[in-house]
Amino acid sequence: MAASCGGSYSTGGSGEDATSTPSPSGDFDGNFAIAEHGTFDEPWASAFIPGTSMLFITEKPGTAKIYDTQNKRLITVSGLPQVDYGGQGGLGDVAFLPSESSTTMDRRTIYLSWAEAGTGDTRGAAVGRGELVCAQADACTIQGLDVIWRQTPKVTGRGHYSHRIVFSPDERYMFVSSGDRQKMTPAQDTSNTLGSIVRLNLDGSAAAGNPLASEGSPSDEIWAYGTRNILSMDFDDQGRLWEIEHGPQGGDELNLVERGANYGWPVRSNGINYDGSDIPDHSADDGFTKPVISWTPVIAPGNMIFYGGDLFSGMDGDLIVAGLKTQALIRIAFDGTNAREVARYDMSERIRQVVEGPDGALWVLEDGEGGRLLELRPE
C-alpha cells in the first residue's frame, strides 16, 4: 500500500493565476521542496491527531491508515464502519477534538463520516462518533462507533454527499455539510437536510438556537441552506465559518456561512446546467446570500484550510484550497470578509486534501488510486 515512505525532496513547480497580483517582497515565492511519503487507495480526507505527529488518512473504499510523520511508519486501523462505496460515496471525513490534545496516542474521541446504504437502492451520508484506541505501536482500533447523525432523506444516486465535519472554536457545536445529492430542488426545501449546513451538539442532536427550529422536524438542525456540494468548511482566526462548494458547469463558490442564510442553489448560480440550459446568475436584488468569490471556469475544490503557521512567509491567515480539476493549490487572501485569489501553485496532479502539520508544513494528498502523500516546505 505504501510504495515509499522515504524523505527525498524534489522541486515542485509554481505559477500564479493570470489575474493574481504579484507577491509582496519577502512573501513565499511558490517554490516547494516536496517529499513523498507513500501512496494510498483513493484517499479522501486527513487530519493530524491533536498533539501528535500522527496523520489519520481515510480511503474512500472504506479503509484508513495512520501515518507517523516523525518516524515514517504506517499504523493500521480497524473498527471502521461499513460504507456504501461507489461514485462519490464511501468513507469520508475524519475529525478530532483539539481539546483532547495529547502527546500520547492511547485513546481519544474520533468522528467519521461516510456514505451509508438504505432501503430500495437509496443511500445517504452518516456521521459517527467513537473512541480511537491505540494499544499497540502499529495498530489502532475504533471502539463504540455509533451513528449520531444521518442525512435526511436517503435517496437514489451516488453523488454530492458532502459530509464534511468541523467544530466551532469553542467546541460547543459540530457543523456538517449535507450535499444536495444531485437532486437540486431539495436544497430550497427546509423540511429535509439536503443542500444545507447543519449545526449540531457534539452528540449529534440539533443545537439550540438554530434559525429554522420546529420541534421534531429536520429543519431543527439547519444553520444555512441553498447549497450544492460543499467539500470543505473551516473557521478563520476571527471565528467566522467559511465553506467552498462545487458549482455545476461553472460557478464554484466560496461563501461566508451566516445564520439562516440561503445561498440560492438551484434557483441561482453563476454556472449553467450540464445540459447547457441556463441558471440565472446571482444578482443584487435576488434575495439570496452572494458568494464572496465565484469561479468560472471551475477550480473543483477538494478541501481548504486557513493557514496558521509561519513556515511559509506571508501566508498566515490565508486560505489554501486543494484543487482537483486545476491540479493546484490555490491561495486566497482576505481583507475582513472580502477575499481574492492571489496565487495558484501547480502540483501537476489532482489534489484532494491539504492540511497543516504541527510545524507549519503542508501535507497534501493526491486524488484517486495510488494517490501520493506529499510533504511541502519552502524550497
Tab-separated table of C-alpha atoms in Angstrom:
chain	number	residue	atom	x	y	z
A	1	MET	CA	0.000	0.000	0.000
A	2	ALA	CA	2.734	2.437	0.933
A	3	ALA	CA	5.056	2.283	-2.038
A	4	SER	CA	7.516	4.654	-0.451
A	5	CYS	CA	7.997	6.177	2.963
A	6	GLY	CA	11.210	7.972	2.162
A	7	GLY	CA	12.045	11.620	2.653
A	8	SER	CA	13.875	12.559	-0.515
A	9	TYR	CA	12.982	16.028	-1.774
A	10	SER	CA	12.379	17.350	-5.252
A	11	THR	CA	11.447	20.760	-6.553
A	12	GLY	CA	7.768	21.439	-7.189
A	13	GLY	CA	6.551	23.872	-9.795
A	14	SER	CA	4.599	27.029	-9.064
A	15	GLY	CA	2.659	29.553	-11.032
A	16	GLU	CA	0.316	32.417	-10.303
A	17	ASP	CA	-3.073	32.766	-11.872
A	18	ALA	CA	-3.145	35.372	-14.606
A	19	THR	CA	-5.431	37.568	-12.518
A	20	SER	CA	-3.292	37.279	-9.385
A	21	THR	CA	-1.272	40.152	-8.030
A	22	PRO	CA	2.488	39.847	-7.568
A	23	SER	CA	3.645	38.538	-4.186
A	24	PRO	CA	4.892	41.215	-1.788
A	25	SER	CA	8.618	41.419	-1.144
A	26	GLY	CA	9.625	38.626	1.252
A	27	ASP	CA	6.426	36.653	0.605
A	28	PHE	CA	6.586	32.929	-0.155
A	29	ASP	CA	7.705	32.622	-3.787
A	30	GLY	CA	5.692	29.493	-4.604
A	31	ASN	CA	8.632	27.106	-4.880
A	32	PHE	CA	8.125	23.977	-2.783
A	33	ALA	CA	10.548	21.316	-1.624
A	34	ILE	CA	8.432	18.156	-1.855
A	35	ALA	CA	8.937	14.857	-0.033
A	36	GLU	CA	6.940	11.754	-0.962
A	37	HIS	CA	5.568	9.582	1.835
A	38	GLY	CA	3.873	6.662	0.126
A	39	THR	CA	0.628	6.060	-1.726
A	40	PHE	CA	-2.936	5.408	-0.604
A	41	ASP	CA	-6.104	3.854	-2.035
A	42	GLU	CA	-8.366	6.725	-3.110
A	43	PRO	CA	-7.512	8.948	-0.131
A	44	TRP	CA	-10.354	11.326	0.737
A	45	ALA	CA	-9.584	13.138	3.985
A	46	SER	CA	-6.879	13.521	6.594
A	47	ALA	CA	-6.353	15.090	9.993
A	48	PHE	CA	-3.466	15.265	12.418
A	49	ILE	CA	-4.324	13.659	15.737
A	50	PRO	CA	-4.025	16.686	18.090
A	51	GLY	CA	-0.739	16.871	19.977
A	52	THR	CA	0.984	14.245	17.833
A	53	SER	CA	2.794	13.831	14.529
A	54	MET	CA	0.253	11.167	13.515
A	55	LEU	CA	-1.776	11.821	10.362
A	56	PHE	CA	-5.058	9.891	10.111
A	57	ILE	CA	-5.990	9.233	6.460
A	58	THR	CA	-9.336	7.934	5.212
A	59	GLU	CA	-9.581	5.913	1.991
A	60	LYS	CA	-12.875	6.050	0.089
A	61	PRO	CA	-13.331	2.251	-0.359
A	62	GLY	CA	-13.714	2.020	3.446
A	63	THR	CA	-10.216	1.699	4.880
A	64	ALA	CA	-7.996	4.054	6.848
A	65	LYS	CA	-4.369	4.333	7.895
A	66	ILE	CA	-2.372	6.420	10.348
A	67	TYR	CA	0.974	7.720	9.117
A	68	ASP	CA	3.576	8.633	11.728
A	69	THR	CA	5.190	11.627	10.032
A	70	GLN	CA	8.072	11.691	12.516
A	71	ASN	CA	9.102	8.033	12.377
A	72	LYS	CA	7.810	7.406	8.832
A	73	ARG	CA	5.783	4.303	9.669
A	74	LEU	CA	2.246	3.145	8.983
A	75	ILE	CA	-0.305	2.135	11.605
A	76	THR	CA	-3.320	0.023	10.657
A	77	VAL	CA	-6.852	0.973	11.736
A	78	SER	CA	-9.686	-1.468	12.425
A	79	GLY	CA	-13.266	-0.996	13.637
A	80	LEU	CA	-14.287	1.136	10.660
A	81	PRO	CA	-17.923	1.358	9.519
A	82	GLN	CA	-19.400	-0.485	6.560
A	83	VAL	CA	-19.647	2.051	3.736
A	84	ASP	CA	-21.646	2.233	0.515
A	85	TYR	CA	-18.758	2.546	-1.926
A	86	GLY	CA	-19.327	3.830	-5.437
A	87	GLY	CA	-19.457	7.077	-7.359
A	88	GLN	CA	-18.619	9.822	-4.866
A	89	GLY	CA	-19.601	7.621	-1.925
A	90	GLY	CA	-17.511	5.747	0.601
A	91	LEU	CA	-15.556	6.626	3.715
A	92	GLY	CA	-15.396	10.402	4.050
A	93	ASP	CA	-14.187	12.872	6.639
A	94	VAL	CA	-12.304	12.428	9.921
A	95	ALA	CA	-12.182	14.928	12.789
A	96	PHE	CA	-10.742	15.124	16.293
A	97	LEU	CA	-11.407	17.476	19.215
A	98	PRO	CA	-8.481	19.894	19.710
A	99	SER	CA	-9.232	19.964	23.448
A	100	GLU	CA	-8.197	16.298	23.656
A	101	SER	CA	-4.657	17.125	22.526
A	102	SER	CA	-2.071	14.755	23.971
A	103	THR	CA	1.439	13.679	23.049
A	104	THR	CA	0.486	10.041	23.596
A	105	MET	CA	-1.872	8.170	21.288
A	106	ASP	CA	-3.589	5.954	23.897
A	107	ARG	CA	-7.267	6.829	23.309
A	108	ARG	CA	-9.388	9.774	22.215
A	109	THR	CA	-12.713	10.664	20.556
A	110	ILE	CA	-12.919	10.296	16.787
A	111	TYR	CA	-15.616	11.488	14.388
A	112	LEU	CA	-16.041	9.943	10.924
A	113	SER	CA	-18.445	10.470	8.033
A	114	TRP	CA	-19.388	8.008	5.314
A	115	ALA	CA	-21.984	7.039	2.723
A	116	GLU	CA	-24.489	4.636	4.249
A	117	ALA	CA	-26.833	2.288	2.378
A	118	GLY	CA	-30.589	2.492	2.912
A	119	THR	CA	-33.540	0.513	1.586
A	120	GLY	CA	-34.661	0.331	-2.029
A	121	ASP	CA	-31.336	1.374	-3.629
A	122	THR	CA	-31.110	4.531	-1.537
A	123	ARG	CA	-28.191	5.910	0.432
A	124	GLY	CA	-27.126	8.963	2.373
A	125	ALA	CA	-24.370	10.478	4.465
A	126	ALA	CA	-23.871	9.495	8.092
A	127	VAL	CA	-21.642	10.801	10.893
A	128	GLY	CA	-20.401	8.518	13.650
A	129	ARG	CA	-18.573	9.046	16.925
A	130	GLY	CA	-16.348	6.511	18.649
A	131	GLU	CA	-13.095	6.130	20.522
A	132	LEU	CA	-9.773	5.640	18.779
A	133	VAL	CA	-7.779	3.195	20.906
A	134	CYS	CA	-4.096	2.610	20.143
A	135	ALA	CA	-2.931	-0.185	22.419
A	136	GLN	CA	-0.191	-1.366	20.037
A	137	ALA	CA	2.604	0.519	18.346
A	138	ASP	CA	1.474	-0.486	14.856
A	139	ALA	CA	-2.300	-0.922	15.229
A	140	CYS	CA	-5.272	1.133	16.379
A	141	THR	CA	-8.964	0.306	16.547
A	142	ILE	CA	-12.147	2.357	16.725
A	143	GLN	CA	-14.370	1.223	19.577
A	144	GLY	CA	-18.020	2.066	20.215
A	145	LEU	CA	-18.581	3.757	16.856
A	146	ASP	CA	-22.215	4.877	16.833
A	147	VAL	CA	-24.081	6.821	14.150
A	148	ILE	CA	-25.037	10.172	15.698
A	149	TRP	CA	-26.395	11.952	12.587
A	150	ARG	CA	-27.932	10.966	9.263
A	151	GLN	CA	-28.651	12.990	6.146
A	152	THR	CA	-32.427	13.191	5.621
A	153	PRO	CA	-33.826	11.631	3.498
A	154	LYS	CA	-31.848	8.828	1.901
A	155	VAL	CA	-32.234	8.995	-1.889
A	156	THR	CA	-31.041	7.191	-5.015
A	157	GLY	CA	-27.736	8.029	-6.701
A	158	ARG	CA	-24.136	8.176	-5.555
A	159	GLY	CA	-23.205	11.848	-5.750
A	160	HIS	CA	-22.954	15.004	-3.649
A	161	TYR	CA	-22.804	13.626	-0.119
A	162	SER	CA	-20.526	16.492	1.040
A	163	HIS	CA	-20.337	15.174	4.685
A	164	ARG	CA	-17.533	17.450	5.877
A	165	ILE	CA	-17.182	17.962	9.641
A	166	VAL	CA	-15.881	20.996	11.533
A	167	PHE	CA	-16.136	22.039	15.193
A	168	SER	CA	-16.804	25.568	16.404
A	169	PRO	CA	-13.725	27.162	18.022
A	170	ASP	CA	-15.284	26.744	21.493
A	171	GLU	CA	-16.112	23.077	20.678
A	172	ARG	CA	-19.748	23.541	21.672
A	173	TYR	CA	-21.045	22.716	18.193
A	174	MET	CA	-20.358	20.446	15.242
A	175	PHE	CA	-21.153	21.703	11.745
A	176	VAL	CA	-21.739	19.135	8.987
A	177	SER	CA	-22.170	19.893	5.279
A	178	SER	CA	-25.035	17.967	3.690
A	179	GLY	CA	-24.935	17.854	-0.116
A	180	ASP	CA	-27.950	18.145	-2.411
A	181	ARG	CA	-27.331	14.536	-3.596
A	182	GLN	CA	-27.672	15.794	-7.191
A	183	LYS	CA	-31.422	16.265	-6.639
A	184	MET	CA	-31.156	20.083	-6.779
A	185	THR	CA	-34.595	21.306	-5.614
A	186	PRO	CA	-34.446	19.835	-2.073
A	187	ALA	CA	-31.783	22.472	-1.322
A	188	GLN	CA	-34.622	25.036	-1.133
A	189	ASP	CA	-36.890	22.756	0.928
A	190	THR	CA	-36.100	23.035	4.639
A	191	SER	CA	-38.246	20.017	5.539
A	192	ASN	CA	-35.143	17.940	4.687
A	193	THR	CA	-31.409	18.452	5.271
A	194	LEU	CA	-30.207	18.018	1.673
A	195	GLY	CA	-28.292	21.025	0.330
A	196	SER	CA	-27.650	22.515	3.756
A	197	ILE	CA	-25.234	23.012	6.629
A	198	VAL	CA	-26.439	21.561	9.919
A	199	ARG	CA	-25.393	22.753	13.370
A	200	LEU	CA	-25.370	20.035	15.992
A	201	ASN	CA	-24.293	19.361	19.539
A	202	LEU	CA	-21.279	17.076	19.830
A	203	ASP	CA	-23.616	14.123	20.376
A	204	GLY	CA	-25.289	14.761	17.009
A	205	SER	CA	-28.514	16.257	18.346
A	206	ALA	CA	-29.858	19.525	16.951
A	207	ALA	CA	-28.259	22.516	18.657
A	208	ALA	CA	-30.444	25.070	20.425
A	209	GLY	CA	-30.873	28.389	18.644
A	210	ASN	CA	-30.856	27.119	15.067
A	211	PRO	CA	-32.765	29.589	12.879
A	212	LEU	CA	-35.453	27.283	11.431
A	213	ALA	CA	-36.194	25.186	14.515
A	214	SER	CA	-39.575	23.463	14.510
A	215	GLU	CA	-39.715	20.729	17.116
A	216	GLY	CA	-39.268	17.276	15.644
A	217	SER	CA	-38.504	18.446	12.088
A	218	PRO	CA	-35.226	18.126	10.122
A	219	SER	CA	-35.254	21.928	10.000
A	220	ASP	CA	-34.256	21.861	13.691
A	221	GLU	CA	-30.733	21.031	12.513
A	222	ILE	CA	-30.316	23.557	9.690
A	223	TRP	CA	-27.967	26.517	10.110
A	224	ALA	CA	-27.829	27.585	6.431
A	225	TYR	CA	-29.164	26.151	3.162
A	226	GLY	CA	-29.422	26.542	-0.614
A	227	THR	CA	-26.017	24.913	-1.163
A	228	ARG	CA	-24.973	22.313	-3.736
A	229	ASN	CA	-21.930	20.220	-2.822
A	230	ILE	CA	-19.777	21.647	-0.030
A	231	LEU	CA	-16.461	19.816	0.158
A	232	SER	CA	-14.862	21.880	2.900
A	233	MET	CA	-15.580	24.204	5.797
A	234	ASP	CA	-13.187	25.994	8.128
A	235	PHE	CA	-13.163	28.781	10.703
A	236	ASP	CA	-10.898	31.794	10.248
A	237	ASP	CA	-8.966	33.345	13.135
A	238	GLN	CA	-11.887	35.689	13.838
A	239	GLY	CA	-14.244	32.767	14.423
A	240	ARG	CA	-16.105	33.150	11.111
A	241	LEU	CA	-17.164	29.980	9.307
A	242	TRP	CA	-16.458	29.665	5.572
A	243	GLU	CA	-17.379	26.990	3.041
A	244	ILE	CA	-16.297	26.150	-0.501
A	245	GLU	CA	-18.517	24.233	-2.908
A	246	HIS	CA	-18.749	22.813	-6.385
A	247	GLY	CA	-20.993	24.664	-8.801
A	248	PRO	CA	-22.481	22.972	-11.879
A	249	GLN	CA	-20.742	23.878	-15.178
A	250	GLY	CA	-19.056	26.971	-13.772
A	251	GLY	CA	-19.908	28.793	-10.574
A	252	ASP	CA	-17.761	27.186	-7.878
A	253	GLU	CA	-18.257	29.305	-4.753
A	254	LEU	CA	-16.504	30.493	-1.609
A	255	ASN	CA	-19.137	31.569	0.926
A	256	LEU	CA	-19.157	33.167	4.346
A	257	VAL	CA	-21.557	30.997	6.348
A	258	GLU	CA	-24.174	33.074	8.140
A	259	ARG	CA	-27.031	32.019	10.404
A	260	GLY	CA	-30.182	31.318	8.395
A	261	ALA	CA	-28.613	32.319	5.062
A	262	ASN	CA	-29.972	30.923	1.793
A	263	TYR	CA	-27.254	30.664	-0.888
A	264	GLY	CA	-29.666	30.247	-3.766
A	265	TRP	CA	-28.999	26.797	-5.226
A	266	PRO	CA	-30.551	25.735	-7.619
A	267	VAL	CA	-32.513	28.952	-8.226
A	268	ARG	CA	-29.331	30.986	-8.656
A	269	SER	CA	-25.824	30.034	-9.751
A	270	ASN	CA	-23.063	31.724	-11.706
A	271	GLY	CA	-22.730	28.483	-13.671
A	272	ILE	CA	-25.050	26.673	-16.091
A	273	ASN	CA	-26.540	23.186	-16.078
A	274	TYR	CA	-24.544	20.345	-17.625
A	275	ASP	CA	-27.077	20.124	-20.467
A	276	GLY	CA	-26.288	23.748	-21.343
A	277	SER	CA	-29.525	25.199	-20.019
A	278	ASP	CA	-29.277	28.496	-18.197
A	279	ILE	CA	-29.403	29.135	-14.460
A	280	PRO	CA	-29.963	32.792	-13.553
A	281	ASP	CA	-26.810	34.377	-12.140
A	282	HIS	CA	-26.722	35.829	-8.662
A	283	SER	CA	-27.936	39.423	-8.681
A	284	ALA	CA	-28.060	42.170	-6.090
A	285	ASP	CA	-31.848	42.003	-5.748
A	286	ASP	CA	-32.454	38.234	-5.836
A	287	GLY	CA	-32.805	37.857	-2.061
A	288	PHE	CA	-30.066	35.239	-1.745
A	289	THR	CA	-26.695	35.453	0.002
A	290	LYS	CA	-23.983	36.013	-2.621
A	291	PRO	CA	-20.675	34.165	-2.941
A	292	VAL	CA	-17.593	36.053	-1.810
A	293	ILE	CA	-15.690	34.500	-4.740
A	294	SER	CA	-17.144	32.653	-7.732
A	295	TRP	CA	-15.028	30.712	-10.243
A	296	THR	CA	-15.829	30.114	-13.906
A	297	PRO	CA	-14.081	28.015	-15.187
A	298	VAL	CA	-14.355	25.928	-12.037
A	299	ILE	CA	-11.483	25.036	-9.723
A	300	ALA	CA	-13.233	21.850	-8.439
A	301	PRO	CA	-12.136	22.230	-4.808
A	302	GLY	CA	-11.160	19.247	-2.671
A	303	ASN	CA	-10.821	20.836	0.752
A	304	MET	CA	-9.478	24.087	2.209
A	305	ILE	CA	-7.652	25.249	5.335
A	306	PHE	CA	-6.870	28.592	6.887
A	307	TYR	CA	-3.096	28.503	7.256
A	308	GLY	CA	-1.928	29.486	10.734
A	309	GLY	CA	1.797	28.746	10.660
A	310	ASP	CA	4.895	30.813	9.936
A	311	LEU	CA	6.869	28.357	7.793
A	312	PHE	CA	5.603	29.955	4.572
A	313	SER	CA	6.352	33.659	4.714
A	314	GLY	CA	3.318	35.918	4.382
A	315	MET	CA	0.817	33.057	4.249
A	316	ASP	CA	-0.512	33.267	7.822
A	317	GLY	CA	-4.288	33.786	7.698
A	318	ASP	CA	-4.582	32.909	4.015
A	319	LEU	CA	-6.876	30.192	2.748
A	320	ILE	CA	-5.240	27.266	0.932
A	321	VAL	CA	-7.557	25.274	-1.349
A	322	ALA	CA	-6.864	21.825	-2.779
A	323	GLY	CA	-7.677	21.920	-6.489
A	324	LEU	CA	-8.924	18.821	-8.296
A	325	LYS	CA	-9.584	19.996	-11.860
A	326	THR	CA	-6.981	22.739	-11.512
A	327	GLN	CA	-4.305	20.318	-10.212
A	328	ALA	CA	-3.063	23.072	-7.971
A	329	LEU	CA	-3.037	24.615	-4.536
A	330	ILE	CA	-4.999	27.851	-4.686
A	331	ARG	CA	-4.136	30.656	-2.280
A	332	ILE	CA	-6.733	33.222	-1.198
A	333	ALA	CA	-6.020	36.371	0.822
A	334	PHE	CA	-8.544	38.237	2.971
A	335	ASP	CA	-9.355	41.776	3.979
A	336	GLY	CA	-12.054	41.282	6.590
A	337	THR	CA	-14.840	39.422	4.805
A	338	ASN	CA	-13.541	40.353	1.350
A	339	ALA	CA	-11.362	37.790	-0.389
A	340	ARG	CA	-9.360	37.430	-3.577
A	341	GLU	CA	-7.300	34.721	-5.197
A	342	VAL	CA	-3.636	35.703	-5.133
A	343	ALA	CA	-1.780	32.625	-6.412
A	344	ARG	CA	-2.030	29.142	-7.868
A	345	TYR	CA	0.738	26.660	-7.194
A	346	ASP	CA	0.857	23.964	-9.881
A	347	MET	CA	1.007	20.412	-8.485
A	348	SER	CA	0.550	18.562	-11.837
A	349	GLU	CA	-1.929	16.137	-10.229
A	350	ARG	CA	-5.478	16.342	-8.875
A	351	ILE	CA	-5.242	17.398	-5.229
A	352	ARG	CA	-7.872	16.001	-2.880
A	353	GLN	CA	-6.744	17.241	0.537
A	354	VAL	CA	-4.339	19.661	2.192
A	355	VAL	CA	-3.718	20.005	5.936
A	356	GLU	CA	-1.231	21.926	8.051
A	357	GLY	CA	1.267	19.906	10.053
A	358	PRO	CA	2.364	20.638	13.633
A	359	ASP	CA	5.392	22.653	12.467
A	360	GLY	CA	3.595	24.501	9.650
A	361	ALA	CA	4.464	22.176	6.749
A	362	LEU	CA	1.678	21.420	4.287
A	363	TRP	CA	0.663	17.766	3.899
A	364	VAL	CA	-1.086	17.071	0.603
A	365	LEU	CA	-2.966	14.023	-0.672
A	366	GLU	CA	-3.374	13.417	-4.383
A	367	ASP	CA	-6.707	12.117	-5.639
A	368	GLY	CA	-7.521	8.617	-6.852
A	369	GLU	CA	-5.947	5.170	-6.759
A	370	GLY	CA	-2.333	5.396	-5.715
A	371	GLY	CA	-2.701	8.992	-4.538
A	372	ARG	CA	0.578	10.123	-3.023
A	373	LEU	CA	1.062	11.744	0.374
A	374	LEU	CA	3.354	14.746	-0.091
A	375	GLU	CA	5.087	16.959	2.457
A	376	LEU	CA	5.569	20.555	1.253
A	377	ARG	CA	8.084	23.011	2.650
A	378	PRO	CA	9.653	26.180	1.255
A	379	GLU	CA	12.447	25.317	-1.145
